[in-house]
Coordinates of C-alpha atoms in Angstrom, one line a residue:
Chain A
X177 CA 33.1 -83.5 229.9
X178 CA 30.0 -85.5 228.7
X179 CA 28.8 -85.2 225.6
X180 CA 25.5 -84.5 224.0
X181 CA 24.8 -86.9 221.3
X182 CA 21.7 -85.9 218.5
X183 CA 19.3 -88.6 218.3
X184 CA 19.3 -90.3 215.0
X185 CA 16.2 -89.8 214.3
X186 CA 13.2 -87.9 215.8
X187 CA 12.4 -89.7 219.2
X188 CA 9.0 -90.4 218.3
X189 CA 6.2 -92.5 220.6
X190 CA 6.8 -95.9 219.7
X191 CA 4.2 -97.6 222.0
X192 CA 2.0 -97.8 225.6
X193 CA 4.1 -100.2 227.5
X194 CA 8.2 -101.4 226.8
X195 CA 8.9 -104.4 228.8
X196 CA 12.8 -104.8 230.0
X197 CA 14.3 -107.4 229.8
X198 CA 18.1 -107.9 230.3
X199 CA 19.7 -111.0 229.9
X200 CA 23.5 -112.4 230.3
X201 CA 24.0 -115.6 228.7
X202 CA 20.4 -116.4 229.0
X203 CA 20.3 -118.4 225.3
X204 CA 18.3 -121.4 227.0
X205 CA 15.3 -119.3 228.9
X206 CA 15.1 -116.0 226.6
X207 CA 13.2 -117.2 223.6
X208 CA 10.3 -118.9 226.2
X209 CA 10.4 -115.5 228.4
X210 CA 10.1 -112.8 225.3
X211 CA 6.9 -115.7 224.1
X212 CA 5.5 -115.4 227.2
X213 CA 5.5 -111.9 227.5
X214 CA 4.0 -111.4 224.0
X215 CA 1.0 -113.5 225.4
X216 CA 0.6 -112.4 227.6
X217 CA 1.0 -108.8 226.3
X218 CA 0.0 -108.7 222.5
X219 CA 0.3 -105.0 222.4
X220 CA 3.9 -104.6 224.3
X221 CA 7.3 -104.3 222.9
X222 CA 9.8 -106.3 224.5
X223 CA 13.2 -104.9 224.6
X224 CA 15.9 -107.0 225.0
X225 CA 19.2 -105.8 226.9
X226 CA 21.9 -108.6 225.3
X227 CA 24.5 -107.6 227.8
X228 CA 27.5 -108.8 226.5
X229 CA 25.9 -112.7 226.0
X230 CA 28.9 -115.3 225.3
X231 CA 26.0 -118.0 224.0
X232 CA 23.6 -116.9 221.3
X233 CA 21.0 -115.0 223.6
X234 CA 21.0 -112.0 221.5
X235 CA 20.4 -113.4 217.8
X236 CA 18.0 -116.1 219.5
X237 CA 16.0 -112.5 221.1
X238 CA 15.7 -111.0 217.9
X239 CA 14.4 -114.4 216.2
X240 CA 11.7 -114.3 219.0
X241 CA 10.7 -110.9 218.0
X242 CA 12.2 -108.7 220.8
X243 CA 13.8 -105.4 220.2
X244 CA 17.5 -106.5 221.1
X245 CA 20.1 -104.4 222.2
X246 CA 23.0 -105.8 222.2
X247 CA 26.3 -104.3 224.8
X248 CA 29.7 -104.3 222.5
X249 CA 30.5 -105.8 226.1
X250 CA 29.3 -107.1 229.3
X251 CA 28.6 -103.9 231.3
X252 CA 26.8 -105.1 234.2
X253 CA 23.2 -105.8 235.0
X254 CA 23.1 -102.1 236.2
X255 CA 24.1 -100.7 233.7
X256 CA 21.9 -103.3 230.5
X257 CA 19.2 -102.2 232.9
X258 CA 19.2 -98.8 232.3
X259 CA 19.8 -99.2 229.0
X260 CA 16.2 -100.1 228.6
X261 CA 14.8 -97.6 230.9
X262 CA 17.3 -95.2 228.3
X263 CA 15.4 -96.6 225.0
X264 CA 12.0 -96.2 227.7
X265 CA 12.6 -92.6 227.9
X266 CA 14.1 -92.1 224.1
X267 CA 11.0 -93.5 222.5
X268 CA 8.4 -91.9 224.8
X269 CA 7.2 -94.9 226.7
X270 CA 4.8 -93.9 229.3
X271 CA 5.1 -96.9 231.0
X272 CA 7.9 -99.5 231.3
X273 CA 7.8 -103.2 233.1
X274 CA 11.3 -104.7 234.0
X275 CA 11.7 -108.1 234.7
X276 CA 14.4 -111.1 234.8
X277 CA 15.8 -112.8 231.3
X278 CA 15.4 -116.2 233.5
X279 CA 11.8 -116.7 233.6
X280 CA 11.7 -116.1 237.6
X281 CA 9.4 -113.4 237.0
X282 CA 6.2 -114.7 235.9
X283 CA 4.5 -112.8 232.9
X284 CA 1.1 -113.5 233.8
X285 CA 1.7 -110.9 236.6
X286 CA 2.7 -108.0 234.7
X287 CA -1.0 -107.0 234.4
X288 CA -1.3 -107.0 238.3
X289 CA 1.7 -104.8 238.8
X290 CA 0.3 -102.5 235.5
X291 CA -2.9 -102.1 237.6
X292 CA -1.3 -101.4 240.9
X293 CA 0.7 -98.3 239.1
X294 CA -2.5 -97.4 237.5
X295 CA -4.2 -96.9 240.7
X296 CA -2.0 -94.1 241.6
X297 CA -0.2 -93.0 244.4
X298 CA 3.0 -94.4 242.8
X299 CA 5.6 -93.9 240.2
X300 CA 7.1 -97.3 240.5
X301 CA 5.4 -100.5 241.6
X302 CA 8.1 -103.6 242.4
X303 CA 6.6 -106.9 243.0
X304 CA 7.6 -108.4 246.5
X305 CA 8.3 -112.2 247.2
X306 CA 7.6 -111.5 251.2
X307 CA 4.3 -109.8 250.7
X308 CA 3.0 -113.4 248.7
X309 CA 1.6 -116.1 250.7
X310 CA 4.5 -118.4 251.8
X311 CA 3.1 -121.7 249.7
X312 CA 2.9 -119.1 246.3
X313 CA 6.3 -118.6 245.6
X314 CA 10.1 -119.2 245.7
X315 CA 12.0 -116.7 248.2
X316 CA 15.6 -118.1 248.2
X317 CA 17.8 -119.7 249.5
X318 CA 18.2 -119.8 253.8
X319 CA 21.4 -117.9 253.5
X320 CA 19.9 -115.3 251.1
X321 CA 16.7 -114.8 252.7
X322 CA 18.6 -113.4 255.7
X323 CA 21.0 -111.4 253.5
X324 CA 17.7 -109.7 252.4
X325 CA 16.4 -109.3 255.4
X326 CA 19.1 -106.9 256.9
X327 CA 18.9 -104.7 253.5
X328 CA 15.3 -105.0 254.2
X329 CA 15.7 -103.7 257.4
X330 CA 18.6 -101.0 256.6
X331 CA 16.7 -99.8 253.8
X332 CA 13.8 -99.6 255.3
X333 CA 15.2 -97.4 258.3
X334 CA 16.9 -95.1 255.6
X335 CA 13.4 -94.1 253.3
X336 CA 10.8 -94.7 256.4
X337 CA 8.8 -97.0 254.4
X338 CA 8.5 -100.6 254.9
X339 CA 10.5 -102.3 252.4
X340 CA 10.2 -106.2 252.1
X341 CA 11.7 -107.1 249.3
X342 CA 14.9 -105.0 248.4
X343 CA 16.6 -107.1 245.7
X344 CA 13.2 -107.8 243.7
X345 CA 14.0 -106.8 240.1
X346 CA 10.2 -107.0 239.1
X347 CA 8.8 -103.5 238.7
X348 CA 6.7 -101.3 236.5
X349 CA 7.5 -98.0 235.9
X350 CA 6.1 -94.8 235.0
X351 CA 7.1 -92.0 233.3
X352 CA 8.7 -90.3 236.4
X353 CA 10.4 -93.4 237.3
X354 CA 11.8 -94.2 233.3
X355 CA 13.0 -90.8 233.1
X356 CA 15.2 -90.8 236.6
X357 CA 16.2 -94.4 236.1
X358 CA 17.5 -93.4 232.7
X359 CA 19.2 -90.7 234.3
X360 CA 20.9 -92.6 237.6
X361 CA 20.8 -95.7 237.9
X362 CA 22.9 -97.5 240.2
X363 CA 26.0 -99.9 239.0
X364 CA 26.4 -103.6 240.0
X365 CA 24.1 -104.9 242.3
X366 CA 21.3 -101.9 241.0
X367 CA 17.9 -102.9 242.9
X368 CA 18.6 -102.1 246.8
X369 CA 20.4 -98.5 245.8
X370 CA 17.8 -97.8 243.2
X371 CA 15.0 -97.7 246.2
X372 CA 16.7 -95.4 248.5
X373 CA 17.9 -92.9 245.2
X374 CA 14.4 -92.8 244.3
X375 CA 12.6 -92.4 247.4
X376 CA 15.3 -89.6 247.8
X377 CA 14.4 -88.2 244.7
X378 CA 10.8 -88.1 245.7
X379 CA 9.5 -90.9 244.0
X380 CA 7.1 -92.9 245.6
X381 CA 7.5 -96.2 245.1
X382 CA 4.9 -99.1 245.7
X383 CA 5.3 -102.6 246.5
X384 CA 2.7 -105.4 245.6
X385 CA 2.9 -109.4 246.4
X386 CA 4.0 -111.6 243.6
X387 CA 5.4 -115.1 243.1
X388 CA 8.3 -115.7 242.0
X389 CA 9.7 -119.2 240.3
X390 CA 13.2 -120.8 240.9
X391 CA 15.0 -119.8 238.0
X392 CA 13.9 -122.7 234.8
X393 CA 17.8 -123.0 233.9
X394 CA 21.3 -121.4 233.3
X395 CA 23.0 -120.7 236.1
X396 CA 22.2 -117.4 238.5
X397 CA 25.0 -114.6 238.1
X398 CA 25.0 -114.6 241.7
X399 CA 27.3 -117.4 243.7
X400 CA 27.7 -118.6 246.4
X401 CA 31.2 -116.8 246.4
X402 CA 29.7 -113.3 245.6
X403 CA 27.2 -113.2 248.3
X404 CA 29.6 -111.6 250.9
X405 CA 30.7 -109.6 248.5
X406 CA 27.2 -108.6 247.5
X407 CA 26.1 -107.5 251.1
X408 CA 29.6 -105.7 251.9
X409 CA 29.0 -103.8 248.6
X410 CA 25.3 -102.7 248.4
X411 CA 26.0 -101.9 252.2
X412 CA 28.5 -99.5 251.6
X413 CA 26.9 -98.0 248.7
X414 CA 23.7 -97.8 251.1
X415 CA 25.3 -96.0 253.7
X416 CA 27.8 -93.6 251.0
X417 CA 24.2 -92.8 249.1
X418 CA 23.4 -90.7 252.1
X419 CA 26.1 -88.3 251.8
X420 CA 27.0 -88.5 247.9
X421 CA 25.4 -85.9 245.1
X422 CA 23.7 -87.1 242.6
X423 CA 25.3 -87.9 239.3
X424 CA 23.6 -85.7 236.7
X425 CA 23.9 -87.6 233.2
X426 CA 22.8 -85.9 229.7
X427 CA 21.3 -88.4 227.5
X428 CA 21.1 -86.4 224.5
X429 CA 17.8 -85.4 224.4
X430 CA 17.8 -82.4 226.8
X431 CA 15.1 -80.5 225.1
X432 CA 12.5 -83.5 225.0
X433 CA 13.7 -84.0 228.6
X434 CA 12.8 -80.7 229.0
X435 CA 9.6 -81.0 227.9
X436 CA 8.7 -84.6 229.5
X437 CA 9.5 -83.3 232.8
X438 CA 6.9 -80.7 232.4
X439 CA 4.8 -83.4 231.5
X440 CA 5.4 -85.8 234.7
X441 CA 4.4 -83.0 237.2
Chain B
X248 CA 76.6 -85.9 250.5
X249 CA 75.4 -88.8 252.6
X250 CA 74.5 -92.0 251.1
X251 CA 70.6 -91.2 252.1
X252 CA 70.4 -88.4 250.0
X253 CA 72.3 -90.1 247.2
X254 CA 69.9 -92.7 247.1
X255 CA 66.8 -90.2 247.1
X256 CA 68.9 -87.9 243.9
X257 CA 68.9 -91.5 242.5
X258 CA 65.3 -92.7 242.6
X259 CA 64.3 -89.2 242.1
X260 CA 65.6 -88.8 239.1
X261 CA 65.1 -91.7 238.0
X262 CA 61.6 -91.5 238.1
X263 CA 61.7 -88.0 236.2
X264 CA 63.4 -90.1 233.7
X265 CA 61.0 -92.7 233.0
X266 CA 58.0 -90.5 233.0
X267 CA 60.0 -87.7 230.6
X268 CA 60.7 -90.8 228.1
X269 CA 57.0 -92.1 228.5
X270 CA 55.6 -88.6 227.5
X271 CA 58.3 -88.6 224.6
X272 CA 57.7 -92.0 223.4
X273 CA 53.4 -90.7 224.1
X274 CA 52.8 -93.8 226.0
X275 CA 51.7 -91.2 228.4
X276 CA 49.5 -88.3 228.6
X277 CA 51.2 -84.8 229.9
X278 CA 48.0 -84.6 232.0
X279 CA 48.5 -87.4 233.9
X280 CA 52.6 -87.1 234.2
X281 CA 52.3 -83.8 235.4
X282 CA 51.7 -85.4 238.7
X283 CA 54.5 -87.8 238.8
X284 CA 57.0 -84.7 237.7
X285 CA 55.3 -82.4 240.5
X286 CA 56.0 -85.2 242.7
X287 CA 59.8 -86.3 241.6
X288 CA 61.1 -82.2 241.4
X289 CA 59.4 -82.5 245.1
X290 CA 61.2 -85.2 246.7
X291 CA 64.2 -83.8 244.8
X292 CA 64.2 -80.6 246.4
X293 CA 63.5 -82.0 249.5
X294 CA 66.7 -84.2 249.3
X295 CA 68.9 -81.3 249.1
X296 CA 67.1 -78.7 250.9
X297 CA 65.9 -80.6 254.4
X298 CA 64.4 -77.8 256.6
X299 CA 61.1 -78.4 256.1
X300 CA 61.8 -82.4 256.7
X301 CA 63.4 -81.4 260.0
X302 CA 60.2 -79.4 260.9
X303 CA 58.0 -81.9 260.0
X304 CA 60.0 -84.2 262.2
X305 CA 59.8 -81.8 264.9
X306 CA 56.2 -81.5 264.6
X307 CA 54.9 -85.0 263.9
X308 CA 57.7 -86.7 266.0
X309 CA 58.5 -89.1 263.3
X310 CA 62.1 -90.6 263.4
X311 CA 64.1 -87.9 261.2
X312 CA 66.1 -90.3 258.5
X313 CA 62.4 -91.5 257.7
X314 CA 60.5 -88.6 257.6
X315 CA 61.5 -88.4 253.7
X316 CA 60.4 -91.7 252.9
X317 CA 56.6 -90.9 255.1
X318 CA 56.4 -87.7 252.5
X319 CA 57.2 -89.8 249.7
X320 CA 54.0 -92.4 250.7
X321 CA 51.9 -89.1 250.7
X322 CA 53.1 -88.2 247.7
X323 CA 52.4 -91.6 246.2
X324 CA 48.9 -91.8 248.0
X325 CA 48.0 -88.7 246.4
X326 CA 48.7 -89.7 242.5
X327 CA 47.0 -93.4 243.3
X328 CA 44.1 -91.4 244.8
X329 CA 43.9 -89.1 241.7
X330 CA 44.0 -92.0 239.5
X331 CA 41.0 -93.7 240.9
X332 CA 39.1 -90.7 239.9
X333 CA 40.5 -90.6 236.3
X334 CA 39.3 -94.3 236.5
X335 CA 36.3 -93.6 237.7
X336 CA 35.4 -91.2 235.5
X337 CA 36.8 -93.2 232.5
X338 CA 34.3 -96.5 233.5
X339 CA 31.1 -93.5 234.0
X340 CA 32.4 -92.5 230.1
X341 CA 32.6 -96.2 229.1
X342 CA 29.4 -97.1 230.3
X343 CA 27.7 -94.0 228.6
X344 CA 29.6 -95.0 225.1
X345 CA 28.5 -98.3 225.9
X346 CA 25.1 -97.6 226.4
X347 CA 24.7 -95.3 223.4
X348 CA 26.5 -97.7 220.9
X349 CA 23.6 -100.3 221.7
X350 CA 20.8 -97.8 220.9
X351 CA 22.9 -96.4 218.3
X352 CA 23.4 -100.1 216.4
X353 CA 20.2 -101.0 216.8
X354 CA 18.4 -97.7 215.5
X355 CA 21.1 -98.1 212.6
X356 CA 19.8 -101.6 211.8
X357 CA 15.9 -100.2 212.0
X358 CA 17.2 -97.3 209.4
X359 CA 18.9 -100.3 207.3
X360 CA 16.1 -102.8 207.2
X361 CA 13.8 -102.5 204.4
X362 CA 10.5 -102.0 206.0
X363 CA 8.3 -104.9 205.1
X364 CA 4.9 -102.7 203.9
X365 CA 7.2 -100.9 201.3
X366 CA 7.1 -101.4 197.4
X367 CA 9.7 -103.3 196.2
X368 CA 12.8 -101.7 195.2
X369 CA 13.7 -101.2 191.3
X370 CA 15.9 -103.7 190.5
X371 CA 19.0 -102.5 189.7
X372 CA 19.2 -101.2 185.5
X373 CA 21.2 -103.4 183.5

């Protein structure tokens, strides 16, 4: 049914670290994030993820210097998501960093979350608002802090592992964790699923405290109006993971995947 | 013929109709009206021939005169089912071709810039 597309070109290394960075309708923060990041990180590619932008995100990416990938449409911030973990695992990244096009994630901590996935013990690292001192960082809103607390807590029950911070999309990956989330990676609301999928697949994931800003402009894609629709969703999707097969997706590069699984044993 | 089951001959063919001129005009696949024919030639079998509608009422205990209309709803159920999954599978496909046409567009516009350490092209002769 699925077909397997040649790469263009030979999917040769392109660098040490790729950080993700998807963004919808982002043209007033993206230019200041992708700077930051590049200060932060001289020697990192930032990629991009343009997902469908109606403002000028994607030409004002590029201008800043980031590898832009730009969605023919707006396919969901599942989906741009794994687009980046796809060019990750394409180019031979061995490690990859996501974090939000809004400037909530703060650059300066990539290197902390680098260091915890250096350390071992862990194929992902994702940066948790409720392991931070209370004073550090931005959590939420009241209504949403207790919308994350019950995934916290379902999630938590369903992998055994105390999970704090559920809908945190600050993480660093390795390249067990690129090449699965380029594989499967959940739809709409990606970051609750994604930690019970890969603690299922056996991936140990890690989380470290980090602050977090209110986002510096734009408007968040999640309203008011979406929360319950948010928590009905990812609940459902929680409890269906549990009984559901995995969905095996070829990305075209089946003999390098070949050999790059050999290589994350 | 009672009026009931000159109704159902009605609908029933009816619908063959519409989906027959829909596959003629190729507005749609024969794939996907195989299940609508399947389900017409069904009901209009059923319309004629009602043994197994009075078993089912005898089984189920469903009011006889409606038991045709209860199979039609499970025939119905079944194609709206089946076309979630065509949809499904259609938005998995969508999101691959998506995903591949960004990588693809921007490898194609790495390919098409001139790299910046490279001599500078002959101008053209003439």
């Amino acid at each position: 049914m699925e077909t397997s597309l040649r790469p263009l070109s030979p999917a040769a290394r392109r660098g040490e670290l790729l950080v993700i960075i998807p963004a919808y309708n982002e043209a007033a923060n993206i230019a200041a994030v992708v700077a930051r990041v590049k200060e932060q990180l001289p020697a990192a590619d930032v990629c991009v993820i343009n997902d469908g932008s109606l403002d000028d995100t994607g030409p004002i990416a590029a201008a800043a210097g980031a590898i832009t990938l730009n969605m023919p449409f707006n396919v969901g911030i599942g989906a741009a998501v794994q687009t980046g973990f796809l060019y990750a695992y394409r180019y031979d990244y061995p490690l990859a960093v996501r974090i939000d096009g809004d400037g909530q994630h703060p650059p300066e901590t990539i290197p902390f979350l680098l260091a915890a996935l250096a350390a071992g013990e862990a194929d992902m690292v994702i940066g948790s608002r409720f392991l931070a001192a209370e004073a550090e960082t931005y959590r939420g809103t009241l209504p949403r802090r207790i919308g994350i607390r019950v995934l916290a807590g379902v999630i938590s029950t369903l992998t055994g592992q105390a999970v704090t911070d559920p809908t945190s999309g600050f993480l660093a990956a390795g390249r067990a964790a690129i090449s699965f989330c380029a594989h499967e990676y959940p739809h709409d609301y990606p970051e609750p699923e994604a930690r019970v999928l890969m603690h299922r697949a056996g991936l140990r994931v890690r989380e470290v405290p980090v602050a977090m800003r209110e986002r510096a402009g734009g408007v968040s894609s999640i309203t008011a109006a979406r929360s319950a629709y948010y928590m009905s969703k990812v609940l459902l999707a929680l409890l269906l993971d549990t009984i559901r097969l995995p969905r095996t997706r070829r990305t075209g590069y089946e003999e390098g995947a070949a050999a790059s699984a050999d290589r994350d044993r | 013929m009672d009026r009931q089951t000159l109704f159902g001959l009605v609908v029933t063919l009816g619908i063959l109709g519409v989906v027959l001129e829909l596959v003629r005009r190729r507005r749609l696949r024969e794939e996907y009206s195989l299940i609508w024919i399947i389900t017409a030639l069904a009901l209009f079998v059923l319309n004629l021939w009602n043994a197994p509608l009075n078993w089912i009422a005898e089984v189920t205990g469903i009011f006889r005169p409606t038991v045709l209309f209860v199979v039609s709803v499970a025939f119905f159920l079944i194609i709206l089912l089946y076309y979630s999954t065509v949809l499904t599978r259609l938005a998995d496909q969508n999101k691959d071709l998506a995903q591949e046409l960004a990588l693809l567009r921007h490898e194609l516009e790495q390919l098409r810039r001139p790299a910046a350490d490279a001599p500078p092209e002959e101008p053209p002769a003439g």
